[in-house]
mmCIF file of C-alpha atoms and ligand atoms in Angstrom:
data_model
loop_
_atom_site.group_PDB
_atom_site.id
_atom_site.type_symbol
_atom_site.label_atom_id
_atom_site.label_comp_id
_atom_site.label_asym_id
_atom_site.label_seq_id
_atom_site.Cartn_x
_atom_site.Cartn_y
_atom_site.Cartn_z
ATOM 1 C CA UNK A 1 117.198 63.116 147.415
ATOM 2 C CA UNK A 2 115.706 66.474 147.647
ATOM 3 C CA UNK A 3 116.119 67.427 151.346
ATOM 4 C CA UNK A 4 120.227 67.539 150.206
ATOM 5 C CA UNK A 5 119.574 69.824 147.354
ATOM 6 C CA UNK A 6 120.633 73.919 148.151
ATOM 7 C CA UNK A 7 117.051 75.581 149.216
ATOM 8 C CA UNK A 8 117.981 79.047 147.146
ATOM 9 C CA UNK A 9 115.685 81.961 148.185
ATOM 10 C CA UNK A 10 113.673 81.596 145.274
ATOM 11 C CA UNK A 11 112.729 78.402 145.595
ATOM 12 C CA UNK A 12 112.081 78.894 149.507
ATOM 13 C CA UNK A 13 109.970 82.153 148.171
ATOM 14 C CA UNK A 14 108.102 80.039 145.744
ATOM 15 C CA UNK A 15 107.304 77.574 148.865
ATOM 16 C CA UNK A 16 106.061 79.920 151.118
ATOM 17 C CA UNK A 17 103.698 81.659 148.203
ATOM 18 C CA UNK A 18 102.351 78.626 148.194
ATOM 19 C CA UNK A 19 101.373 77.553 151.312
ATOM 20 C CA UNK A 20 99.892 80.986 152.376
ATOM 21 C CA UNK A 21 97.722 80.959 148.972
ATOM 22 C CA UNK A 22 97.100 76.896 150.226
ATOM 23 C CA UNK A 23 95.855 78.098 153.851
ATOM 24 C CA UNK A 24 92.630 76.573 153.757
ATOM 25 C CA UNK A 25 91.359 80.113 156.160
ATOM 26 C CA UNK A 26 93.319 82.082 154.372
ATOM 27 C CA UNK A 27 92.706 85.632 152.845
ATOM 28 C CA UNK A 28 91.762 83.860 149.020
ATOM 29 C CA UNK A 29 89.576 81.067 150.858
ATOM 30 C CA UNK A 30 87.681 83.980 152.251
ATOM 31 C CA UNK A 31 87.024 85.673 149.334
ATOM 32 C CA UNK A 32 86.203 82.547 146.952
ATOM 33 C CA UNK A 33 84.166 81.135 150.240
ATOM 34 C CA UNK A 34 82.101 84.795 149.677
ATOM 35 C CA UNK A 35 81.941 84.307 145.870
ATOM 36 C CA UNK A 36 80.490 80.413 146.304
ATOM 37 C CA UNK A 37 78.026 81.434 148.854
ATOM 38 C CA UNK A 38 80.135 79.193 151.736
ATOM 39 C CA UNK A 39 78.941 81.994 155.268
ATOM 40 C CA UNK A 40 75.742 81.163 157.217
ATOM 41 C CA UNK A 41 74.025 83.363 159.137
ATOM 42 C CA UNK A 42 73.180 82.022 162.705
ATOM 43 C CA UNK A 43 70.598 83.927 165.133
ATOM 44 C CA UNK A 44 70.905 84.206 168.645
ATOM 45 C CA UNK A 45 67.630 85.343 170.188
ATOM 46 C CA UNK A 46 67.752 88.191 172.616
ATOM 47 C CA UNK A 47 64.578 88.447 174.966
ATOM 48 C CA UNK A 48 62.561 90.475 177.789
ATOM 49 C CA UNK A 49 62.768 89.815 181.514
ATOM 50 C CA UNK A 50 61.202 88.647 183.056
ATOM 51 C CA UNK A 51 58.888 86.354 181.129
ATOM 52 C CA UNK A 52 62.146 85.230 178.248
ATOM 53 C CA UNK A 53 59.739 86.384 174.911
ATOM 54 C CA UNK A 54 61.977 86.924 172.003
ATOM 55 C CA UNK A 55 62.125 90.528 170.840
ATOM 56 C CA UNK A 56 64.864 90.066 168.142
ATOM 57 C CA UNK A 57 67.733 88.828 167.369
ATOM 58 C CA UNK A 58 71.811 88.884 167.007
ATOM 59 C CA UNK A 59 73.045 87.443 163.614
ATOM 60 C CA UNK A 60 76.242 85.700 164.180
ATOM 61 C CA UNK A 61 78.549 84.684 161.272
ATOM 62 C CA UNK A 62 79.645 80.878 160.323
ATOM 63 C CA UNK A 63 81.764 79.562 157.622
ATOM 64 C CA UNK A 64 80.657 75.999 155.935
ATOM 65 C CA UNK A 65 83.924 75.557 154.635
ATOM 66 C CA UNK A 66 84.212 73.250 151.963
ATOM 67 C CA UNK A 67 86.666 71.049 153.667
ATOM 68 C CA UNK A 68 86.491 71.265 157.211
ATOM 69 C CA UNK A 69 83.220 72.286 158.138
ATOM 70 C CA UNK A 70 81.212 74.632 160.100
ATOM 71 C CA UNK A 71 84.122 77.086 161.068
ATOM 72 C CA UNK A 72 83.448 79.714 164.502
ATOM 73 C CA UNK A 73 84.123 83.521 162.955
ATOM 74 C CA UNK A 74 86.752 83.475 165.966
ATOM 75 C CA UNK A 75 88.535 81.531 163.203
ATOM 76 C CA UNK A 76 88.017 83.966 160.277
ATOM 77 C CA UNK A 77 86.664 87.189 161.335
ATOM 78 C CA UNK A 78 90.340 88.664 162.179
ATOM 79 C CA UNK A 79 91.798 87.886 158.776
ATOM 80 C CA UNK A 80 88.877 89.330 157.180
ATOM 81 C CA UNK A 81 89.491 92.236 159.328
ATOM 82 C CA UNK A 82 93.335 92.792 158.233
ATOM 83 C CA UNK A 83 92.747 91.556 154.232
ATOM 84 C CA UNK A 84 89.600 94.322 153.881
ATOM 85 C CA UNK A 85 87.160 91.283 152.860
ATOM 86 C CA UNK A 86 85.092 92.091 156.369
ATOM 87 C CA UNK A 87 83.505 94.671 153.723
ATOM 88 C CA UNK A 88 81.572 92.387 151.324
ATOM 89 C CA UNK A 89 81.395 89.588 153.908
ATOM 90 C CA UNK A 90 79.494 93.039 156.317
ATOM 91 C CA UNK A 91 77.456 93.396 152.738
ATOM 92 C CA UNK A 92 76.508 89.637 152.459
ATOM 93 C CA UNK A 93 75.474 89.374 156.484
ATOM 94 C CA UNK A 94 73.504 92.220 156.388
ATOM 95 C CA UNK A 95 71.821 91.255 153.266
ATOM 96 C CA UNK A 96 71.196 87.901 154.762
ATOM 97 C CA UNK A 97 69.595 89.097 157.869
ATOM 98 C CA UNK A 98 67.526 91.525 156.020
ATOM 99 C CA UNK A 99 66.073 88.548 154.188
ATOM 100 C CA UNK A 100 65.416 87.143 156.945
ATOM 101 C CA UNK A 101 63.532 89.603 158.455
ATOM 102 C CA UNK A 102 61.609 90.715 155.233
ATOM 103 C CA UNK A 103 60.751 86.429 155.508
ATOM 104 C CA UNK A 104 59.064 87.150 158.953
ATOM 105 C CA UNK A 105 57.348 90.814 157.973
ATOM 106 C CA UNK A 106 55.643 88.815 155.247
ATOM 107 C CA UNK A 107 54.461 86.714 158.023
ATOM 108 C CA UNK A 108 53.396 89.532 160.385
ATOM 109 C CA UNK A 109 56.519 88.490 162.983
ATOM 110 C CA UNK A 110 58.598 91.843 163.731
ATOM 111 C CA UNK A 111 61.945 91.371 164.960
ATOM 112 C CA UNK A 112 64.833 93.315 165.185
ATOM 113 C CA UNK A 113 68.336 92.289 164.182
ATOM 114 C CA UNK A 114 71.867 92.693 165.851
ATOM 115 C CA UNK A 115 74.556 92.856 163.312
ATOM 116 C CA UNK A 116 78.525 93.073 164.568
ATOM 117 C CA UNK A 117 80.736 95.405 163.087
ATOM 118 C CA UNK A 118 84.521 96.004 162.790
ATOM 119 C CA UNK A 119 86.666 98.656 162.929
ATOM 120 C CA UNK A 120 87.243 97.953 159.548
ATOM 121 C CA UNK A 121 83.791 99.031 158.429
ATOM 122 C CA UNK A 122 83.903 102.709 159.771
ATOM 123 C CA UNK A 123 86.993 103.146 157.727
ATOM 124 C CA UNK A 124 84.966 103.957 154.449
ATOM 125 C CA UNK A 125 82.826 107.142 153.819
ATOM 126 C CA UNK A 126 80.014 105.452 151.972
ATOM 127 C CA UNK A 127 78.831 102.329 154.132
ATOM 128 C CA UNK A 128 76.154 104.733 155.864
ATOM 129 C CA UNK A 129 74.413 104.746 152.026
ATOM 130 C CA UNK A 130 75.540 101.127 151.206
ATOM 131 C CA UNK A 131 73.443 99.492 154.443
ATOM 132 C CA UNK A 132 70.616 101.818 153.823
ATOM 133 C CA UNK A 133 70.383 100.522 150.112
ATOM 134 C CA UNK A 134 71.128 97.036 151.364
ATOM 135 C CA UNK A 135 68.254 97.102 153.672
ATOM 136 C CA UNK A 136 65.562 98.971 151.601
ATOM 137 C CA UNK A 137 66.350 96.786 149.006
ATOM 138 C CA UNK A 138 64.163 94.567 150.607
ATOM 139 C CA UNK A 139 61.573 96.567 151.617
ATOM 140 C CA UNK A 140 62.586 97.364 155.346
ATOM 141 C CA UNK A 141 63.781 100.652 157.441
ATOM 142 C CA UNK A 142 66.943 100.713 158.570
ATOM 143 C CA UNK A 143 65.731 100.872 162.362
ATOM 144 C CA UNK A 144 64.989 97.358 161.897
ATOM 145 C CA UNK A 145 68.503 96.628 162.324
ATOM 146 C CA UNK A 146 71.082 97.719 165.422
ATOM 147 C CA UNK A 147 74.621 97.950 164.340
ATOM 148 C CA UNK A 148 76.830 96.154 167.263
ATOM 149 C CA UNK A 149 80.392 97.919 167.900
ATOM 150 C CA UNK A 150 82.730 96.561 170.796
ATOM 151 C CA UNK A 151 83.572 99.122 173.293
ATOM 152 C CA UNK A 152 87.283 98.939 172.171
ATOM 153 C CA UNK A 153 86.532 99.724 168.636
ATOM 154 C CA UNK A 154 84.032 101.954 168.963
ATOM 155 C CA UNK A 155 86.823 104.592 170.981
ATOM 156 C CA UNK A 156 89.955 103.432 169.301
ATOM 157 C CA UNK A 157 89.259 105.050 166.094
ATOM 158 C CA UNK A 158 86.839 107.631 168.025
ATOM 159 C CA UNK A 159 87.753 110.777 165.569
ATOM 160 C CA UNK A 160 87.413 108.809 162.013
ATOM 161 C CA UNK A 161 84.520 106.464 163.259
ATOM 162 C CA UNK A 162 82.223 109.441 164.527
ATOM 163 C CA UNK A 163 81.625 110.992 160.937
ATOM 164 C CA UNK A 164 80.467 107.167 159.969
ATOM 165 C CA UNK A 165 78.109 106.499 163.198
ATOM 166 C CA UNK A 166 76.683 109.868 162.764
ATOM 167 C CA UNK A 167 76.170 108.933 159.359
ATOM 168 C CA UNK A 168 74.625 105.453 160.160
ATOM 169 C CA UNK A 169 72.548 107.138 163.049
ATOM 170 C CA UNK A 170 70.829 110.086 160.452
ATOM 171 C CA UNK A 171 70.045 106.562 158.276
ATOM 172 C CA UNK A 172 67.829 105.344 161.353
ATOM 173 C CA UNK A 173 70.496 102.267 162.108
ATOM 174 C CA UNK A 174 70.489 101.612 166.442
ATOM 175 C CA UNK A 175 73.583 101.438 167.339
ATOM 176 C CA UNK A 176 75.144 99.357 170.472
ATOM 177 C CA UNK A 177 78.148 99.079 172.330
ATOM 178 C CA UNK A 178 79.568 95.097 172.709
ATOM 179 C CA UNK A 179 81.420 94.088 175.060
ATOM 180 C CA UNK A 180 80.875 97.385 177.386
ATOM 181 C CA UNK A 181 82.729 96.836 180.946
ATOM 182 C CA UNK A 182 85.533 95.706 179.074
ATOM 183 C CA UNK A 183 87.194 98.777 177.087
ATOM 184 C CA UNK A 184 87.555 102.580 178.776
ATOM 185 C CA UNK A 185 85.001 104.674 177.266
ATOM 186 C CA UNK A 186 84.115 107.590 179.742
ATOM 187 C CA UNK A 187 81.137 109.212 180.009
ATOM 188 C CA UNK A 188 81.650 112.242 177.982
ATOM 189 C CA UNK A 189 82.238 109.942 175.318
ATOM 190 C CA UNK A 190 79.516 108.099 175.557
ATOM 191 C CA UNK A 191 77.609 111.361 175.884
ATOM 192 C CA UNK A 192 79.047 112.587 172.630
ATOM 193 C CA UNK A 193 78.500 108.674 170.659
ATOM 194 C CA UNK A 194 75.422 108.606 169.234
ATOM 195 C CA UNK A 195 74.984 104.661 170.259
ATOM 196 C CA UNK A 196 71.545 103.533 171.905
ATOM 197 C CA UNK A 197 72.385 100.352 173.128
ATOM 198 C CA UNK A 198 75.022 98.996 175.917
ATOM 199 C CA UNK A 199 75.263 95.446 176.072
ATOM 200 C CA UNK A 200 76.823 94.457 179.197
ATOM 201 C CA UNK A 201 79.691 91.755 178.788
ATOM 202 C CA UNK A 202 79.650 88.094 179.402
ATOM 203 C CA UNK A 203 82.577 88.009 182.129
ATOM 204 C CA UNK A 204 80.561 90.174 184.498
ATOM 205 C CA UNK A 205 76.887 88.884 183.345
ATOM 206 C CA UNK A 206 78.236 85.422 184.181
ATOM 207 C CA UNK A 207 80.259 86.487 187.315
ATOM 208 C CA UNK A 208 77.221 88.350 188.990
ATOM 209 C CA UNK A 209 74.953 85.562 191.225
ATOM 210 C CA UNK A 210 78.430 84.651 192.468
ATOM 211 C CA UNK A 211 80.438 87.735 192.898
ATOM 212 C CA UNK A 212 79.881 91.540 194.720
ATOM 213 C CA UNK A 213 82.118 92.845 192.325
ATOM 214 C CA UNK A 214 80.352 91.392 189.417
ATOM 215 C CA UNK A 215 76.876 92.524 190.868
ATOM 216 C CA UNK A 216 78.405 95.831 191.522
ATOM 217 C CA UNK A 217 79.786 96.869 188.241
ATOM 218 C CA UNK A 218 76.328 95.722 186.709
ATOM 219 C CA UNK A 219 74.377 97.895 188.943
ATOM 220 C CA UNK A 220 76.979 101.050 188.237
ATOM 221 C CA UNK A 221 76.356 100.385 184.121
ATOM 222 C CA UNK A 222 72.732 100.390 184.809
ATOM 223 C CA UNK A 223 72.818 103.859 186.451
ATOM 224 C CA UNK A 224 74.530 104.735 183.754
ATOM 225 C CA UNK A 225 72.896 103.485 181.237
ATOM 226 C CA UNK A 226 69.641 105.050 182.960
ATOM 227 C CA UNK A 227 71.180 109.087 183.124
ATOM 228 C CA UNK A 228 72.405 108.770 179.624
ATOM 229 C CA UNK A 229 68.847 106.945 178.814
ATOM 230 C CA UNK A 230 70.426 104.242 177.005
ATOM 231 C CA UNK A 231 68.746 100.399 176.547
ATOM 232 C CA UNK A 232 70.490 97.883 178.269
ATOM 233 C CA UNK A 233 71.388 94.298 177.497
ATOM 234 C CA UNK A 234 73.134 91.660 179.225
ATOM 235 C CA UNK A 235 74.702 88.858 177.486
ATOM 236 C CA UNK A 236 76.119 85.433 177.953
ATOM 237 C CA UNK A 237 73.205 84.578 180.657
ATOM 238 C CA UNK A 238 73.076 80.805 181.196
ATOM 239 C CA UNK A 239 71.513 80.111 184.541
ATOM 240 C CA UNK A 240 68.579 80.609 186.468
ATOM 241 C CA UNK A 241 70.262 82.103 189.258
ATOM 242 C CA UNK A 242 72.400 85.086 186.814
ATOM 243 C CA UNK A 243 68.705 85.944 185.392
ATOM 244 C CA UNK A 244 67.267 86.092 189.428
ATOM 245 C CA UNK A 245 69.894 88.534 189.858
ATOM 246 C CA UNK A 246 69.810 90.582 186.756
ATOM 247 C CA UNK A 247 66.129 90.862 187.203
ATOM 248 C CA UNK A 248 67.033 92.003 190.593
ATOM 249 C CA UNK A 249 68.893 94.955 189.383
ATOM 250 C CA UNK A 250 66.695 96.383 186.595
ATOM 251 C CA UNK A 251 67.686 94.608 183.911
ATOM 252 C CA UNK A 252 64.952 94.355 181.190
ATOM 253 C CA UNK A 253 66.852 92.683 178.150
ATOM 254 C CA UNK A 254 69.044 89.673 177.750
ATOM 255 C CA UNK A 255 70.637 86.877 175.710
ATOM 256 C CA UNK A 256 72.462 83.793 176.380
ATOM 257 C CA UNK A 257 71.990 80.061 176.265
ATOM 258 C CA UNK A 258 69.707 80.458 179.162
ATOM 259 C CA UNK A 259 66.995 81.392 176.237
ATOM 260 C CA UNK A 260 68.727 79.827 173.175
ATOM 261 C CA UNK A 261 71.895 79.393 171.417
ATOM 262 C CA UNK A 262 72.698 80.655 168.076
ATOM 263 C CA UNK A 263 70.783 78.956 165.159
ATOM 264 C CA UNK A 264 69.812 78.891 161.871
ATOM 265 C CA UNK A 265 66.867 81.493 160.986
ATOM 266 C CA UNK A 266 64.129 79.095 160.587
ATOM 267 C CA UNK A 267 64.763 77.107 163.552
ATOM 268 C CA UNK A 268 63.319 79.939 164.954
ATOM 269 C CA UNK A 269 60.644 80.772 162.925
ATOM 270 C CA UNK A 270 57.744 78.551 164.742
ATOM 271 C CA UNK A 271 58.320 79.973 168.303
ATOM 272 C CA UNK A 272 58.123 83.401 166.570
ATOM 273 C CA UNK A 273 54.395 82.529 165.251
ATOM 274 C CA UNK A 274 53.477 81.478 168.392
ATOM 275 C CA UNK A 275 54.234 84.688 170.162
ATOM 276 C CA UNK A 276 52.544 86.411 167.239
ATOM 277 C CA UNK A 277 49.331 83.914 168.003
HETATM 278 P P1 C2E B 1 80.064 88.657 170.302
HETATM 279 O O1 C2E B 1 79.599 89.710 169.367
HETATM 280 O O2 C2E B 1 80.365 89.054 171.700
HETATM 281 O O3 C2E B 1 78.975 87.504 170.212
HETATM 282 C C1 C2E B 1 78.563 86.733 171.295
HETATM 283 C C2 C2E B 1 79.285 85.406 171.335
HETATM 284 O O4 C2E B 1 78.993 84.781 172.575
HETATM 285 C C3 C2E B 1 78.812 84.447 170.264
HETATM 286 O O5 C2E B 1 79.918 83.645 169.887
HETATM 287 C C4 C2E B 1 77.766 83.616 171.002
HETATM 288 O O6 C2E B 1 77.569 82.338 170.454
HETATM 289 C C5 C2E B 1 78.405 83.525 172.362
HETATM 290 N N1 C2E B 1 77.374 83.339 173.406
HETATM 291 C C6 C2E B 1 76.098 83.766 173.384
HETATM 292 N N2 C2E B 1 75.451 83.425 174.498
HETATM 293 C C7 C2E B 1 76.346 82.778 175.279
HETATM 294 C C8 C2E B 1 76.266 82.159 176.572
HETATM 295 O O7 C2E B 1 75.240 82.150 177.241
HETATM 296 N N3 C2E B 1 77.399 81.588 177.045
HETATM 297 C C9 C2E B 1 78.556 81.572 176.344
HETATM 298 N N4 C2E B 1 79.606 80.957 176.876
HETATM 299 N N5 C2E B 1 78.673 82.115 175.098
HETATM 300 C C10 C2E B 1 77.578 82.726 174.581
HETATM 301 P P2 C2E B 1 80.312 83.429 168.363
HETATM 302 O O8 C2E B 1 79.086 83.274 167.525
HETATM 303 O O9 C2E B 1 81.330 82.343 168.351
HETATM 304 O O10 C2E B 1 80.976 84.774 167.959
HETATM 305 C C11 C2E B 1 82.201 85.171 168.517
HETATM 306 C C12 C2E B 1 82.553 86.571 168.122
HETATM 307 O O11 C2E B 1 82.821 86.658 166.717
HETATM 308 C C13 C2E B 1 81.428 87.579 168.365
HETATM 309 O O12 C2E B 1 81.411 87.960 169.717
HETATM 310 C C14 C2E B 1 81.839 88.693 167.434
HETATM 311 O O13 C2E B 1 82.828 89.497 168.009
HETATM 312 C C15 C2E B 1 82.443 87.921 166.267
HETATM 313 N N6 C2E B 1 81.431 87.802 165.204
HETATM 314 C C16 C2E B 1 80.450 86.877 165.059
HETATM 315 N N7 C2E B 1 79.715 87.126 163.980
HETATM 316 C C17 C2E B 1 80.223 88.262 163.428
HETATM 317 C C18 C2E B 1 79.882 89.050 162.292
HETATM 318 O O14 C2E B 1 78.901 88.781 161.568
HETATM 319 N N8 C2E B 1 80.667 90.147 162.023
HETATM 320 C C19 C2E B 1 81.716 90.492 162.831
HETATM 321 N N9 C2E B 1 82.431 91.595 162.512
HETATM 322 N N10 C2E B 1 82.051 89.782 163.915
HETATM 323 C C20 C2E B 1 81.321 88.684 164.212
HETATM 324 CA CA1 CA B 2 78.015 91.151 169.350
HETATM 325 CA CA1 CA B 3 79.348 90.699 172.952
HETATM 326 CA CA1 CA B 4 82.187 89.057 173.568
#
């Protein structure tokens, strides 16, 4: 049968063409899931302690895919990263959330939304212009939005990416170190970024009612984050007792699934006219 027939390189060539253009998360999925409208845009609220009342929001990324379903962007967002299709999928999130939030102007609701970034994004010259346009396309400013970088990417590419963030920054875009605690900027770097934001990372937001070290780390970021008069914001709080102790230390702003896990935009739109009531 077949199995005993010679496998030339050609025909093993012609195989494995196939199956990478057949990976159902694969670099051509992406960019026909793009083209067919297949990405949702989830918001996570992020709120003021004490007291929880939403004062915006972080838009986080999910795939419908046509065949298996709601996909997390831990399953996606590093092959858009490596194929360049994080670009227009950046484009199409940030064009999302600005509809949303042009949705809830129209209502009299201001919020401001978190949007993550990659590397991949400071790479070109002309996104600075591109989100502007984006945004005022739909009749917002720019400081509506605050662009999230994690710490690692944010220094990594520190010589290339500055030109961009400065660039972003003159536009009016916030922008925020993710993930801080867990990369090595120093503080002359973070003196010289023109970020406005730290949020503090899960692993040490979740670690702190139960750990010094935790608790201690938090309270050196937040003297930090006071001197260089940056905003703070822990994430990943789930329990009563990591908000006791957060409050504790100063912390003013926080998200988790303490005050609400990511959903769609209009799940959230009644508690938002409440708060406006
Ligand atoms: P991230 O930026 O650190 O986003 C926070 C992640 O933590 C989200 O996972 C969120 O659902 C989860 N989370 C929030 N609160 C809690 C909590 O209280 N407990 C726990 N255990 N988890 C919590 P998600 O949505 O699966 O996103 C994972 C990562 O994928 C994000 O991490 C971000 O790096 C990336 N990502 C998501 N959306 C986008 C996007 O639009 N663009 C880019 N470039 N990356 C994205
Ligand atoms: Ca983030
Ligand atoms: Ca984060
Ligand atoms: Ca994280």
């Amino acid at each position: 049968g077949t199995l005993t027939k010679p496998w030339g390189m050609a025909r093993l060539n012609e195989l494995l063409t196939r199956i990478v253009h057949e990976n159902p998360l694969g670099a051509d999925a992406i960019a026909k899931g793009i083209e067919n409208d297949e990405f949702r845009l989830f918001m996570q609220p992020k709120v003021r302690l004490p007291g929880g009342r939403i004062t915006g929001f972080e838009a986080l990324v999910r795939w419908n895919h046509p065949r298996l379903g709601l996909q997390s962007p831990i399953n996606f967002i590093p092959l858009a990263e490596q194929s360049g299709l994080i670009e227009p999928l950046t484009r199409w999130i940030l064009g999302r959330a600005a509809d949303v939030l042009a949705g809830w102007k129209s209502e009299g609701i201001d919020a401001q939304v978190s949007v993550n970034l990659s590397t991949r994004n400071l790479m070109s010259l002309t996104v600075a212009d591109e989100f502007a346009e984006i945004v005022r396309a739909r009749g917002l400013d720019c400081s509506c939005f605050i662009l999230e970088l994690t710490e690692s990417a944010a220094i990594t590419n520190l010589v290339d990416a500055l030109d961009i963030l400065v660039r972003l920054r003159l536009k009016q875009f916030a922008l925020s170190i993710d993930d801080f605690g867990t990369g090595y900027s120093s503080l002359a770097q973070l003196q010289r970024l023109p970020f406005s934001e730290l949020k503090i990372d899960r692993s040490f937001v979740s670690a702190c009612a139960a750990s010094a070290e935790a608790t201690n780390t938090i309270r050196a970021i937040v003297e930090l984050a006071r001197r260089l008069e940056l905003d703070l914001v822990a994430e990943g709080v789930e329990t009563e007792a990591v908000e006791r102790t957060l409050i504790g230390l100063g912390i003013t702003h926080a998200q988790g699934f303490r005050y609400g896990r990511p959903e769609p935009a209009e799940v959230w739109s009644p508690r938002l006219r409440c708060q406006v009531a």
